[in-house]
CSV table of C-alpha atoms in Angstrom, one decimal:
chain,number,residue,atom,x,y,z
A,1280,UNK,CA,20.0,58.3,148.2
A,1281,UNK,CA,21.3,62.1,148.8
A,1282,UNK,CA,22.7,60.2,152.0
A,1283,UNK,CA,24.7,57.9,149.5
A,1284,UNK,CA,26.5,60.8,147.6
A,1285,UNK,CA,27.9,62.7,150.4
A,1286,UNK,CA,29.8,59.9,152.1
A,1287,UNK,CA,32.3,60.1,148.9
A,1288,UNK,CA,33.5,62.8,146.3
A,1289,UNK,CA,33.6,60.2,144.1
A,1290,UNK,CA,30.3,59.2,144.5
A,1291,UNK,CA,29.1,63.2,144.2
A,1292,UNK,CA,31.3,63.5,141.3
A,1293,UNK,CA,29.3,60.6,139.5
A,1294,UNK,CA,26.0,61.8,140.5
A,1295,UNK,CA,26.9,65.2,138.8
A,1296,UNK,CA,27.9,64.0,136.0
A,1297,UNK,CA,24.4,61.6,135.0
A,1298,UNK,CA,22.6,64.1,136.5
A,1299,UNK,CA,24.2,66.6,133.6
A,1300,UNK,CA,23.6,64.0,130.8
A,1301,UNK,CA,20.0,63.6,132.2
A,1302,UNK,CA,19.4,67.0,132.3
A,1303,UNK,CA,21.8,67.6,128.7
A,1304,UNK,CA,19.5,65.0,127.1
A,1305,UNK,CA,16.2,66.8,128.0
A,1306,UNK,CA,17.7,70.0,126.7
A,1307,UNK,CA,18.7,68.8,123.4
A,1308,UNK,CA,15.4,67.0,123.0
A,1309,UNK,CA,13.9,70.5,124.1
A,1310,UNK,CA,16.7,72.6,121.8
A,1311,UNK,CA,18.1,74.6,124.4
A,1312,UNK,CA,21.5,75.1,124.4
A,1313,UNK,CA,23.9,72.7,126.4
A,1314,UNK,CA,25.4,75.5,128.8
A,1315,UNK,CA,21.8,76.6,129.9
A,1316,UNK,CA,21.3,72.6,130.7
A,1317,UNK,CA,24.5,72.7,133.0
A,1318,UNK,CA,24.0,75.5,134.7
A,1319,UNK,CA,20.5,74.2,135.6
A,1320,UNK,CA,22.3,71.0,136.9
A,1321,UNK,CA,24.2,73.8,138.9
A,1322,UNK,CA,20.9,74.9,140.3
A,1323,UNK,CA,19.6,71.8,140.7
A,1324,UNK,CA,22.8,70.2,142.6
A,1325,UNK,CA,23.0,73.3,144.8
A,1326,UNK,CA,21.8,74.0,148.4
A,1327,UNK,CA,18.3,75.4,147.1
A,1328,UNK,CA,17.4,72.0,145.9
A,1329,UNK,CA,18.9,68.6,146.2
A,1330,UNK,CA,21.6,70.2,147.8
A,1331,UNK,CA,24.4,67.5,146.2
A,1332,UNK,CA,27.4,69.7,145.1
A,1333,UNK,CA,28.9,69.8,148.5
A,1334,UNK,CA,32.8,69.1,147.7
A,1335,UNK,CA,33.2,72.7,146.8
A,1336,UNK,CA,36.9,72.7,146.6
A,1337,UNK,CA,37.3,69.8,143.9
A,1338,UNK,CA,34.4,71.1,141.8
A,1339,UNK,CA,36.1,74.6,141.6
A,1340,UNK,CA,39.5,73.5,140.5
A,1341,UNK,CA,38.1,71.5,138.1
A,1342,UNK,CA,36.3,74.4,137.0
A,1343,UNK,CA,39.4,76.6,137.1
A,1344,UNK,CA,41.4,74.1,134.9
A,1345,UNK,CA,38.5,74.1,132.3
A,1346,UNK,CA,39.0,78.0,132.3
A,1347,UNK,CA,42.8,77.7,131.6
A,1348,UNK,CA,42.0,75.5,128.6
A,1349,UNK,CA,39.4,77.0,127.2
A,1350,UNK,CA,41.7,80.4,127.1
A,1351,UNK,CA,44.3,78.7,125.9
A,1352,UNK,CA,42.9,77.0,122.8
A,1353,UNK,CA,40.9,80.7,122.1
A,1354,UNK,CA,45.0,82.4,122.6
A,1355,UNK,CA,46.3,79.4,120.1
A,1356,UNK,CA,44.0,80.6,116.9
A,1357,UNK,CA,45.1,84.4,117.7
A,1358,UNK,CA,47.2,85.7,114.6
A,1359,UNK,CA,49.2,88.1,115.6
A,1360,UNK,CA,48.4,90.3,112.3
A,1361,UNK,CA,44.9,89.7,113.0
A,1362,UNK,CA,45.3,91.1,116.7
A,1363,UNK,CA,47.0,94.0,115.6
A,1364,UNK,CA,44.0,94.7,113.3
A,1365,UNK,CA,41.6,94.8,115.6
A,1366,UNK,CA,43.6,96.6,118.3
A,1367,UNK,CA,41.8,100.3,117.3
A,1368,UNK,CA,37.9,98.7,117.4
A,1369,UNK,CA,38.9,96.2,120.4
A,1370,UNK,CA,40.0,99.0,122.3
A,1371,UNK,CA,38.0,102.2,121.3
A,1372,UNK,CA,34.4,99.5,121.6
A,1373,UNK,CA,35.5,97.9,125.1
A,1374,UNK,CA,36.7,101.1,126.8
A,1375,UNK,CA,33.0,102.8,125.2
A,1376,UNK,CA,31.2,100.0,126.4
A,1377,UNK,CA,32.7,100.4,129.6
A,1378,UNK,CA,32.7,104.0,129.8
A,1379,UNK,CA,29.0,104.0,129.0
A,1380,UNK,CA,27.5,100.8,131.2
A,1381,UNK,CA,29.0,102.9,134.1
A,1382,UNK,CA,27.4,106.0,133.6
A,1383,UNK,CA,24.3,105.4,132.9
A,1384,UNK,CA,24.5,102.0,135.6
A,1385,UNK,CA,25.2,105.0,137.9
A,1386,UNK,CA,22.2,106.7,137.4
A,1387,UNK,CA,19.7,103.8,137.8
A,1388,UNK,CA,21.5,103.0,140.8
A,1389,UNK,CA,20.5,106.2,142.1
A,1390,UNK,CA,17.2,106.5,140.6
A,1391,UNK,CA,16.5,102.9,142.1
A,1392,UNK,CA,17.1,104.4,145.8
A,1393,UNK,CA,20.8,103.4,146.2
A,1394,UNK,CA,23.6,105.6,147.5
A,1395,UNK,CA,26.4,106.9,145.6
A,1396,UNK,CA,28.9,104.1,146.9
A,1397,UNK,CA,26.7,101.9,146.3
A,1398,UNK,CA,25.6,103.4,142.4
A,1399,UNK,CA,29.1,103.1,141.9
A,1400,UNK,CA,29.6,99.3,143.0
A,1401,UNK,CA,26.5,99.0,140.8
A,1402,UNK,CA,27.9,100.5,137.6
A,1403,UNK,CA,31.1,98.8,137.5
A,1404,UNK,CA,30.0,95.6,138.2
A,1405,UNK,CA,27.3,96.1,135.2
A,1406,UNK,CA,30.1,96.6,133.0
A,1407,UNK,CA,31.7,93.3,133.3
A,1408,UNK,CA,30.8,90.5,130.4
A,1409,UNK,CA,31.6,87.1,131.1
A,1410,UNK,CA,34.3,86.2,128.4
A,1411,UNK,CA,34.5,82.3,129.1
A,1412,UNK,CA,30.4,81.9,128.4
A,1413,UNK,CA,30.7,84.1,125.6
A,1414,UNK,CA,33.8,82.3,124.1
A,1415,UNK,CA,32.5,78.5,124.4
A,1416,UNK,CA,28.6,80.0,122.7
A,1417,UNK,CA,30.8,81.2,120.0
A,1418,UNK,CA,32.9,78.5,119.7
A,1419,UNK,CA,29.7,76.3,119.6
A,1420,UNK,CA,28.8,78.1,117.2
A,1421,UNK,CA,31.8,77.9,115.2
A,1422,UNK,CA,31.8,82.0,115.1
A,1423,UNK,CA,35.3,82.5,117.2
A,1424,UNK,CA,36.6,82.9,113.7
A,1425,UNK,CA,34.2,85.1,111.8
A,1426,UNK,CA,34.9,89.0,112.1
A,1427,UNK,CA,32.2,89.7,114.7
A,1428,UNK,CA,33.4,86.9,117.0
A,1429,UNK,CA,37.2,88.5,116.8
A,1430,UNK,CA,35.6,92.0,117.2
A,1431,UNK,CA,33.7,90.8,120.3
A,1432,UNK,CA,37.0,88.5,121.8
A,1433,UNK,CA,39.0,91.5,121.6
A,1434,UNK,CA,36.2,93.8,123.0
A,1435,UNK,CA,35.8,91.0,126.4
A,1436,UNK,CA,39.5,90.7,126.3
A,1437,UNK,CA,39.6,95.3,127.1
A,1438,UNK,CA,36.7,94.5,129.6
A,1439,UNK,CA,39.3,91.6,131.2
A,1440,UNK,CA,41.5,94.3,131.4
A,1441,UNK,CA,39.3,96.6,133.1
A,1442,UNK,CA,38.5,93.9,135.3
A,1443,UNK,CA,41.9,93.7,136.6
A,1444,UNK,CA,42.4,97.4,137.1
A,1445,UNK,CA,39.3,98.1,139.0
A,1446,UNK,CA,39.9,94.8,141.5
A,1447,UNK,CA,43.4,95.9,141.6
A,1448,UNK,CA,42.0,98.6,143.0
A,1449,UNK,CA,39.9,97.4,145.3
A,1450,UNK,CA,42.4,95.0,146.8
A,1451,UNK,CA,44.7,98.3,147.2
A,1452,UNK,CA,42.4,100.5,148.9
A,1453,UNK,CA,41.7,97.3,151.4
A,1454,UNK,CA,45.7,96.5,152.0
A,1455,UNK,CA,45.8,100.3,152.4
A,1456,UNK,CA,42.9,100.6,154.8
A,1457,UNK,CA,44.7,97.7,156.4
A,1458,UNK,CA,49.1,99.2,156.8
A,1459,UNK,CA,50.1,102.5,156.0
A,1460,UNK,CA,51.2,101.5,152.4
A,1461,UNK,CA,50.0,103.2,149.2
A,1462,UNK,CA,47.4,101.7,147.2
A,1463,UNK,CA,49.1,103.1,144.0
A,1464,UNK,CA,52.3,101.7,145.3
A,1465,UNK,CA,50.5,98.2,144.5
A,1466,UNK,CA,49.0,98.8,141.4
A,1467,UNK,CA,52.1,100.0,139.6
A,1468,UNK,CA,53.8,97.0,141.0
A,1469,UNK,CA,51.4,94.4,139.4
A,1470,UNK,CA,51.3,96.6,136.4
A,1471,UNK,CA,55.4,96.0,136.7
A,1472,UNK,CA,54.9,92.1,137.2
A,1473,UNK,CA,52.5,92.2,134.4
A,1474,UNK,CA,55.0,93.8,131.9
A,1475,UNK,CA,57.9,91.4,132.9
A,1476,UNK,CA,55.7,88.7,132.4
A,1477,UNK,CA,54.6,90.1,129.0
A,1478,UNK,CA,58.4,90.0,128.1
A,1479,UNK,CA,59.3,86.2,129.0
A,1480,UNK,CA,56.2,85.4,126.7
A,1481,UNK,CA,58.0,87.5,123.8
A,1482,UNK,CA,61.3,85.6,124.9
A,1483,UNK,CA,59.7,82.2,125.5
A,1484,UNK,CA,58.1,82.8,121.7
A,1485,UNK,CA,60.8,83.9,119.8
A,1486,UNK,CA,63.9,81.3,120.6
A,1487,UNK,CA,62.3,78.2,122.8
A,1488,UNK,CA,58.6,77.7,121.5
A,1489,UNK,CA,59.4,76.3,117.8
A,1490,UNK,CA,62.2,73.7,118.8
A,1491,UNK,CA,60.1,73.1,122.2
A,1492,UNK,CA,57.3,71.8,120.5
A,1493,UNK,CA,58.9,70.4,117.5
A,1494,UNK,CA,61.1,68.4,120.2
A,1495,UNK,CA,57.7,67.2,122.2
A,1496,UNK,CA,55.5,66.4,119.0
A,1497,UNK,CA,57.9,63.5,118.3
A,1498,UNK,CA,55.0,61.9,121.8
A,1499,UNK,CA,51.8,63.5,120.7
A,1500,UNK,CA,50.6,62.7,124.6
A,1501,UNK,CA,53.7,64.4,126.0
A,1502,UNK,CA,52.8,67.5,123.9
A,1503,UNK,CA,49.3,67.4,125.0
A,1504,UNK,CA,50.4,67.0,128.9
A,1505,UNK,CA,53.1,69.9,128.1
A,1506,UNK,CA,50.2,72.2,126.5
A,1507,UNK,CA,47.6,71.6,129.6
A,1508,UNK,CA,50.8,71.7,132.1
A,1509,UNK,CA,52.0,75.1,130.2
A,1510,UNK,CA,48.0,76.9,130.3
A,1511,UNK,CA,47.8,75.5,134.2
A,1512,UNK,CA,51.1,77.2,134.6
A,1513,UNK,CA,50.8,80.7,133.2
A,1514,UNK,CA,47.1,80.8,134.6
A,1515,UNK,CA,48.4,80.1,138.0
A,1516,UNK,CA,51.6,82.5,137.6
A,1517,UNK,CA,48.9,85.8,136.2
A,1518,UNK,CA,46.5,84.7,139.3
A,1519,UNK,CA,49.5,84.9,142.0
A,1520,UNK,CA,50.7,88.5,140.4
A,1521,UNK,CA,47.5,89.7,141.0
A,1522,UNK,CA,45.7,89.2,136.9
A,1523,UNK,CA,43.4,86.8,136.1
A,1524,UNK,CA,43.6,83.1,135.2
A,1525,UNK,CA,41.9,83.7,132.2
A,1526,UNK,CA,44.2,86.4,131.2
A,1527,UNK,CA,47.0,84.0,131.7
A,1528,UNK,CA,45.3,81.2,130.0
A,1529,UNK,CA,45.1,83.7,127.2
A,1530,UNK,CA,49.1,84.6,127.1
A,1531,UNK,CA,50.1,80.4,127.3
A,1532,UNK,CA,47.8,79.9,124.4
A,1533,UNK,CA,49.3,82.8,122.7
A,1534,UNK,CA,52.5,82.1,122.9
A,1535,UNK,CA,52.4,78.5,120.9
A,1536,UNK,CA,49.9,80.2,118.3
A,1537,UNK,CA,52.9,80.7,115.8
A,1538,UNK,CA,54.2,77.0,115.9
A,1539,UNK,CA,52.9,74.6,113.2
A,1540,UNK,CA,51.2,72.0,115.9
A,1541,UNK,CA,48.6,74.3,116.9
A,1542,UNK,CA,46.1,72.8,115.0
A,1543,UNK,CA,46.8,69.3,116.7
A,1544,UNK,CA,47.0,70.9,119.8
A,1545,UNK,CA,43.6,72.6,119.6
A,1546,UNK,CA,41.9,69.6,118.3
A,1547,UNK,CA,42.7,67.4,120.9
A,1548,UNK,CA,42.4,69.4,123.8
A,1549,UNK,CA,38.4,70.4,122.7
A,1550,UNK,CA,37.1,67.3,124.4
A,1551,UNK,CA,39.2,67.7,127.4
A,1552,UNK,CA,38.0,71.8,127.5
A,1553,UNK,CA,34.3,70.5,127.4
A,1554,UNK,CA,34.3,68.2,129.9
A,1555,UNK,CA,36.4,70.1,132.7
A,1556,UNK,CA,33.8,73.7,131.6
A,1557,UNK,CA,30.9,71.3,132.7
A,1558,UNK,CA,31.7,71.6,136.6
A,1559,UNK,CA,32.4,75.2,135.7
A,1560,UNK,CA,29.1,75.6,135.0
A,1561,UNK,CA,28.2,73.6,137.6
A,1562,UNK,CA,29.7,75.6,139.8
A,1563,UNK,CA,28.2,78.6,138.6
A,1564,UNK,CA,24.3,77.2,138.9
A,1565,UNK,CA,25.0,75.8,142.2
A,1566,UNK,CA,26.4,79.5,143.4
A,1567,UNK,CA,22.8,80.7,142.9
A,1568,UNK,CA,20.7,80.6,146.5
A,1569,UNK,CA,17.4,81.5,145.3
A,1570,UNK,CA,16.4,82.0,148.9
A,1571,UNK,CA,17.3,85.4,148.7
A,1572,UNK,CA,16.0,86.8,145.7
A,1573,UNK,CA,12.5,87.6,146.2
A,1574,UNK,CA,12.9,91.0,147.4
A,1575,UNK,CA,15.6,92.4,144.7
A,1576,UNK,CA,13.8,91.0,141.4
A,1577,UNK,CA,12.3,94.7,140.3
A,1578,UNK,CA,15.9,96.2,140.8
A,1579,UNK,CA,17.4,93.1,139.2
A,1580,UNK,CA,15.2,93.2,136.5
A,1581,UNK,CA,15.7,96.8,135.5
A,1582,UNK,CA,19.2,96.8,135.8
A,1583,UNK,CA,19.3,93.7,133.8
A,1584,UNK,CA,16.8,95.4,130.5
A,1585,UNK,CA,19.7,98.0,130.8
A,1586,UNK,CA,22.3,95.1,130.2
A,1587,UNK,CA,20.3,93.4,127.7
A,1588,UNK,CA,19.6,96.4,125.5
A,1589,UNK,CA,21.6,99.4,126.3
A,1590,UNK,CA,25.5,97.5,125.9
A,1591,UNK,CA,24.3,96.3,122.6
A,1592,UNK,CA,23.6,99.4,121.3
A,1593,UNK,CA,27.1,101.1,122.6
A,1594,UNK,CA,29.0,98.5,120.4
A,1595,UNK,CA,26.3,99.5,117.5
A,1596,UNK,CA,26.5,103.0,117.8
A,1597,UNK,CA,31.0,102.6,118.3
A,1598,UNK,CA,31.8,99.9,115.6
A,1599,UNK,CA,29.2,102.0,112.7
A,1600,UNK,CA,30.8,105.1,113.8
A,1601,UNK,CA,34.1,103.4,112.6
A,1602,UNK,CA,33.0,102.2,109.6
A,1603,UNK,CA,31.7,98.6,110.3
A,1604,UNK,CA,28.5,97.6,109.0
A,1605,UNK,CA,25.9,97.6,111.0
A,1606,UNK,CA,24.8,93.6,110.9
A,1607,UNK,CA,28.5,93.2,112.0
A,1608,UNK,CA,28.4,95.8,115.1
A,1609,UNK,CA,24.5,94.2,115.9
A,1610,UNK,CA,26.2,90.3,116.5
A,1611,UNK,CA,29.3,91.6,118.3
A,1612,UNK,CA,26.8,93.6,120.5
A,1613,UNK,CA,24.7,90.8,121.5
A,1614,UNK,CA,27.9,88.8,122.8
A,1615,UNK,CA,27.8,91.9,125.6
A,1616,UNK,CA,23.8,91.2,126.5
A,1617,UNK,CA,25.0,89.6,129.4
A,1618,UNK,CA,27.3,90.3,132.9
A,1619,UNK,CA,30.0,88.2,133.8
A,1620,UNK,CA,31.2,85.8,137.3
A,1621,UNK,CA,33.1,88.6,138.2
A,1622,UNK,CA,30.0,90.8,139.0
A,1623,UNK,CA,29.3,88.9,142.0
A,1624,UNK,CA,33.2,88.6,143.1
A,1625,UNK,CA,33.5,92.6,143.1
A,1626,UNK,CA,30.3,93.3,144.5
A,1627,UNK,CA,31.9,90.3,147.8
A,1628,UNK,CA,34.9,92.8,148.0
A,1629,UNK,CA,32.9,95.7,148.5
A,1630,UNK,CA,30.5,93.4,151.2
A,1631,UNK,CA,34.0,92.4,152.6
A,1632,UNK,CA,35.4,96.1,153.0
A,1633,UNK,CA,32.0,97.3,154.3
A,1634,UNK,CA,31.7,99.5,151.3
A,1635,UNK,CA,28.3,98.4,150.9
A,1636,UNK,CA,25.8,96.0,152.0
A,1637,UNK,CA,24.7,92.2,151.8
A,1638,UNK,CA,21.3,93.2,150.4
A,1639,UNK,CA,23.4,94.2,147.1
A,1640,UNK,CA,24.9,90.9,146.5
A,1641,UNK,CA,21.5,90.1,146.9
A,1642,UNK,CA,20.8,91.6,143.6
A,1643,UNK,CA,23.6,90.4,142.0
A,1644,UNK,CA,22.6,86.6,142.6
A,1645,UNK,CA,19.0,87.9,140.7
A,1646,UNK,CA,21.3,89.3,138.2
A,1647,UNK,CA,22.6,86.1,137.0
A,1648,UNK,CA,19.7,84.6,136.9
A,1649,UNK,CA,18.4,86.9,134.5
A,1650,UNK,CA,21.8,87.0,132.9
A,1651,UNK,CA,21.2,82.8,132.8
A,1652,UNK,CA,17.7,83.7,131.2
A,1653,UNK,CA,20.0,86.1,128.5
A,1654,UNK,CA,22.0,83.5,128.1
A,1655,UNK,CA,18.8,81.1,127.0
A,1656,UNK,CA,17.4,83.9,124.8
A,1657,UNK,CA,21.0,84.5,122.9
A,1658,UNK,CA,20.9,81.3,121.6
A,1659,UNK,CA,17.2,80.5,120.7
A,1660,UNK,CA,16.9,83.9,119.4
A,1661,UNK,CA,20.1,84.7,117.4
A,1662,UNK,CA,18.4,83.1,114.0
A,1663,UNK,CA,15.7,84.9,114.8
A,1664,UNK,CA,18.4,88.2,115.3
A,1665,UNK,CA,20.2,86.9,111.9
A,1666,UNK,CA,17.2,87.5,109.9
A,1667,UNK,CA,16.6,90.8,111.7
A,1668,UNK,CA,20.1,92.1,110.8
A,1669,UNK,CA,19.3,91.0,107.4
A,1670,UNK,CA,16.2,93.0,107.7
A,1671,UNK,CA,17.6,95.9,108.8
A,1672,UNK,CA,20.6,95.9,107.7
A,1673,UNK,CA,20.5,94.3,104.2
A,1674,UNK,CA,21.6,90.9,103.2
A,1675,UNK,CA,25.6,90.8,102.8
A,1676,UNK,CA,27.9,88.6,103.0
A,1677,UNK,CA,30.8,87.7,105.9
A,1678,UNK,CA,33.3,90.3,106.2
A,1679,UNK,CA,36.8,89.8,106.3
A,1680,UNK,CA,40.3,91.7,106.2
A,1681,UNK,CA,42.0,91.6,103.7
A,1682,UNK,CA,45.9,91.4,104.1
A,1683,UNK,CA,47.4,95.1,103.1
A,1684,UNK,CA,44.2,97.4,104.2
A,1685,UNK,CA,42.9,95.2,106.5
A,1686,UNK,CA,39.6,96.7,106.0
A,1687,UNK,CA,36.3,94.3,106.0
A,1688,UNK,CA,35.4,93.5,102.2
A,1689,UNK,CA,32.8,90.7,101.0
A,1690,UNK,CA,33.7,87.7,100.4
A,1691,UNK,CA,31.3,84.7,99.1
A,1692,UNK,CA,29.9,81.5,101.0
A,1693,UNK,CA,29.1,81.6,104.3
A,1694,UNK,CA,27.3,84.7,105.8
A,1695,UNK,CA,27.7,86.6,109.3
């Protein structure tokens, strides 16, 4: 049967997806959520088990097209007002969080027995919270659009940020290692690409997106193979100037937020964003060799309890400190209980550069396992967490901002 597959990616292609609706079904029968289900078809497909998903290539630009989409519906329901709101907490939480994972990530990294380069490979790659699992649980959840779920997007969009700068660096310090050029040289010039590309966005938003899309909606399917053609595009364009696709994603979705189709656009793009985040997740399951993660479990599992409960508490401590309640700071916290992709892709560079060795990437592939685990516990146990808050904090009501203060106030119906 295996033999079957592999003669076509067709045939692979087909067995991935019934194996995913087998494996969906169970979980919904079991109520687990449907991203844990795909990642363990990821596991199950990959070279520790049947050993299916072999057409690497196709499955990861699928994936990479599901990531454009996904960011580009989450930048079409930005408001502007709304992002300038949030700036201060985005910013001040995200650059805490950081500041703060690293630190103390540092230490354990030396308590455990690791060097200093290595501690510091460690810490940063602790810091890092995968925005695209955290987006599609909220958007599940239909909390993108509640205050916590704008607190926390603008907090993973900071830690995006950061993500950028520290690869930037990395990739710097190897092209310097590599010519005589300055690392700093290369940063500033991606941080110069970034800021032209941050303009055509303004431009392309303030005279062509309005009568672009008005022209195009006259063919709802040659505005919906415009909007997927337009996310591919500016995902591809922040990629090549050294950003990420997601950041890109972000900017094309962004920049059709003020036109009055968004609605349309986002609605029927969902079922397309589903479908192509499936082989993402895929992807993602079928990374995991659990060959090799015997020997790092105890240092994968104390560095993951640090994850789990110390970033949560950073946001707490940050967003009460500004004035937020505290059931509001305790559900924006959780979204950061986890560590993102990007862990394992910073911790290659340093394998690559011979900044540290294969025995930490090691730990990393036990890190997202237990992050998978996080993943299964932050959805069966946020009504649990709900009634905790409400515990702890008191019982109120969903806060929102109001248009001149923009300050959170109560408001009646649905709660956090």
């Amino acid at each position: 049967m295996l033999e079957i597959v592999s003669v076509s990616v067709f045939y692979e292609v087909a067995a991935l997806l019934v194996l995913a609706a087998a494996v969906g079904l169970v979980g919904v029968l079991l109520r687990q959520p449907l991203i844990v289900s795909f990642i363990a078809v990821g596991i199950l497909a990959g070279p520790s088990l049947l050993d299916i998903a072999r057409s690497d290539a196709q499955i990861n630009l699928l994936a990479e097209l599901g990531i454009a989409v996904l960011l580009f519906l989450v930048g079409l329901k930005l408001d502007v007002k709304l992002v300038r709101t949030l700036g201060p907490v985005a910013l001040t939480t995200g650059l805490g969080q950081v500041a703060f994972t690293s630190i103390i990530g540092f230490m354990l990294g030396l308590a455990l027995g690791l060097d200093m380069v290595t501690s510091l490979y460690v810490a940063v790659a602790l810091t890092f919270s995968s925005t695209i699992i955290i987006v599609k649980l909220l958007s599940d959840k239909r909390e993108i659009d509640s205050l916590h779920g704008r607190v926390a997007l603008g907090f993973l969009i900071v830690q995006d940020l950061v993500v950028v700068l520290a690869m930037l660096v990395m990739s710097g310090i190897g092209a310097g290692a590599q010519s005589e050029g300055s690392a700093l040289a290369d940063i500033a010039l991606v941080f110069g690409y970034g800021l032209l590309m941050l303009l055509a966005v303004a431009v392309f938003i303030r005279f062509i997106a309005d009568r672009l899309v008005e022209r195009l909606a006259r063919a709802p399917e040659l505005l919906m193979c415009f909007a997927i053609g337009w996310a591919a595009l500016l995902a591809a364009t922040g990629d090549y100037l050294g950003f990420s696709k997601e950041l890109g994603g972000l900017l094309a979705g962004v920049s059709l937020a003020s036109t009055q189709f968004r609605e349309a656009m986002a609605a029927r793009l969902a079922p397309l964003r589903d479908f192509l985040l499936l082989f993402f997740f895929i992807a993602l399951g079928a990374s995991l060799d659990l060959s090799l993660l015997g020997q790092q479990i105890p240092a994968a599992l104390t560095l993951s309890l640090f994850v789990l409960i110390g970033n949560p508490l950073i946001v707490l401590v940050i967003m009460g400190a500004m004035g937020y309640r505290k059931r509001t700071g305790f559900l924006a916290g959780l979204t950061v209980a986890q560590i993102s992709e990007f862990s394992l892709i910073f911790a290659a560079v340093g394998v690559s550069l011979g900044h540290i060795g294969a025995e930490t990437l090691r730990a990393g592939h036990a890190g997202r396992l237990d992050h998978d685990l996080a993943l299964h516990l932050h959805d069966h146990l946020f009504p649990p967490s709900l009634c905790l808050a409400r515990t702890l904090f008191g019982a109120v009501r969903t806060a929102q901002y109001t248009p001149r203060s923009g300050r959170p106030v109560r408001s009646r119906g649905k709660t956090l």
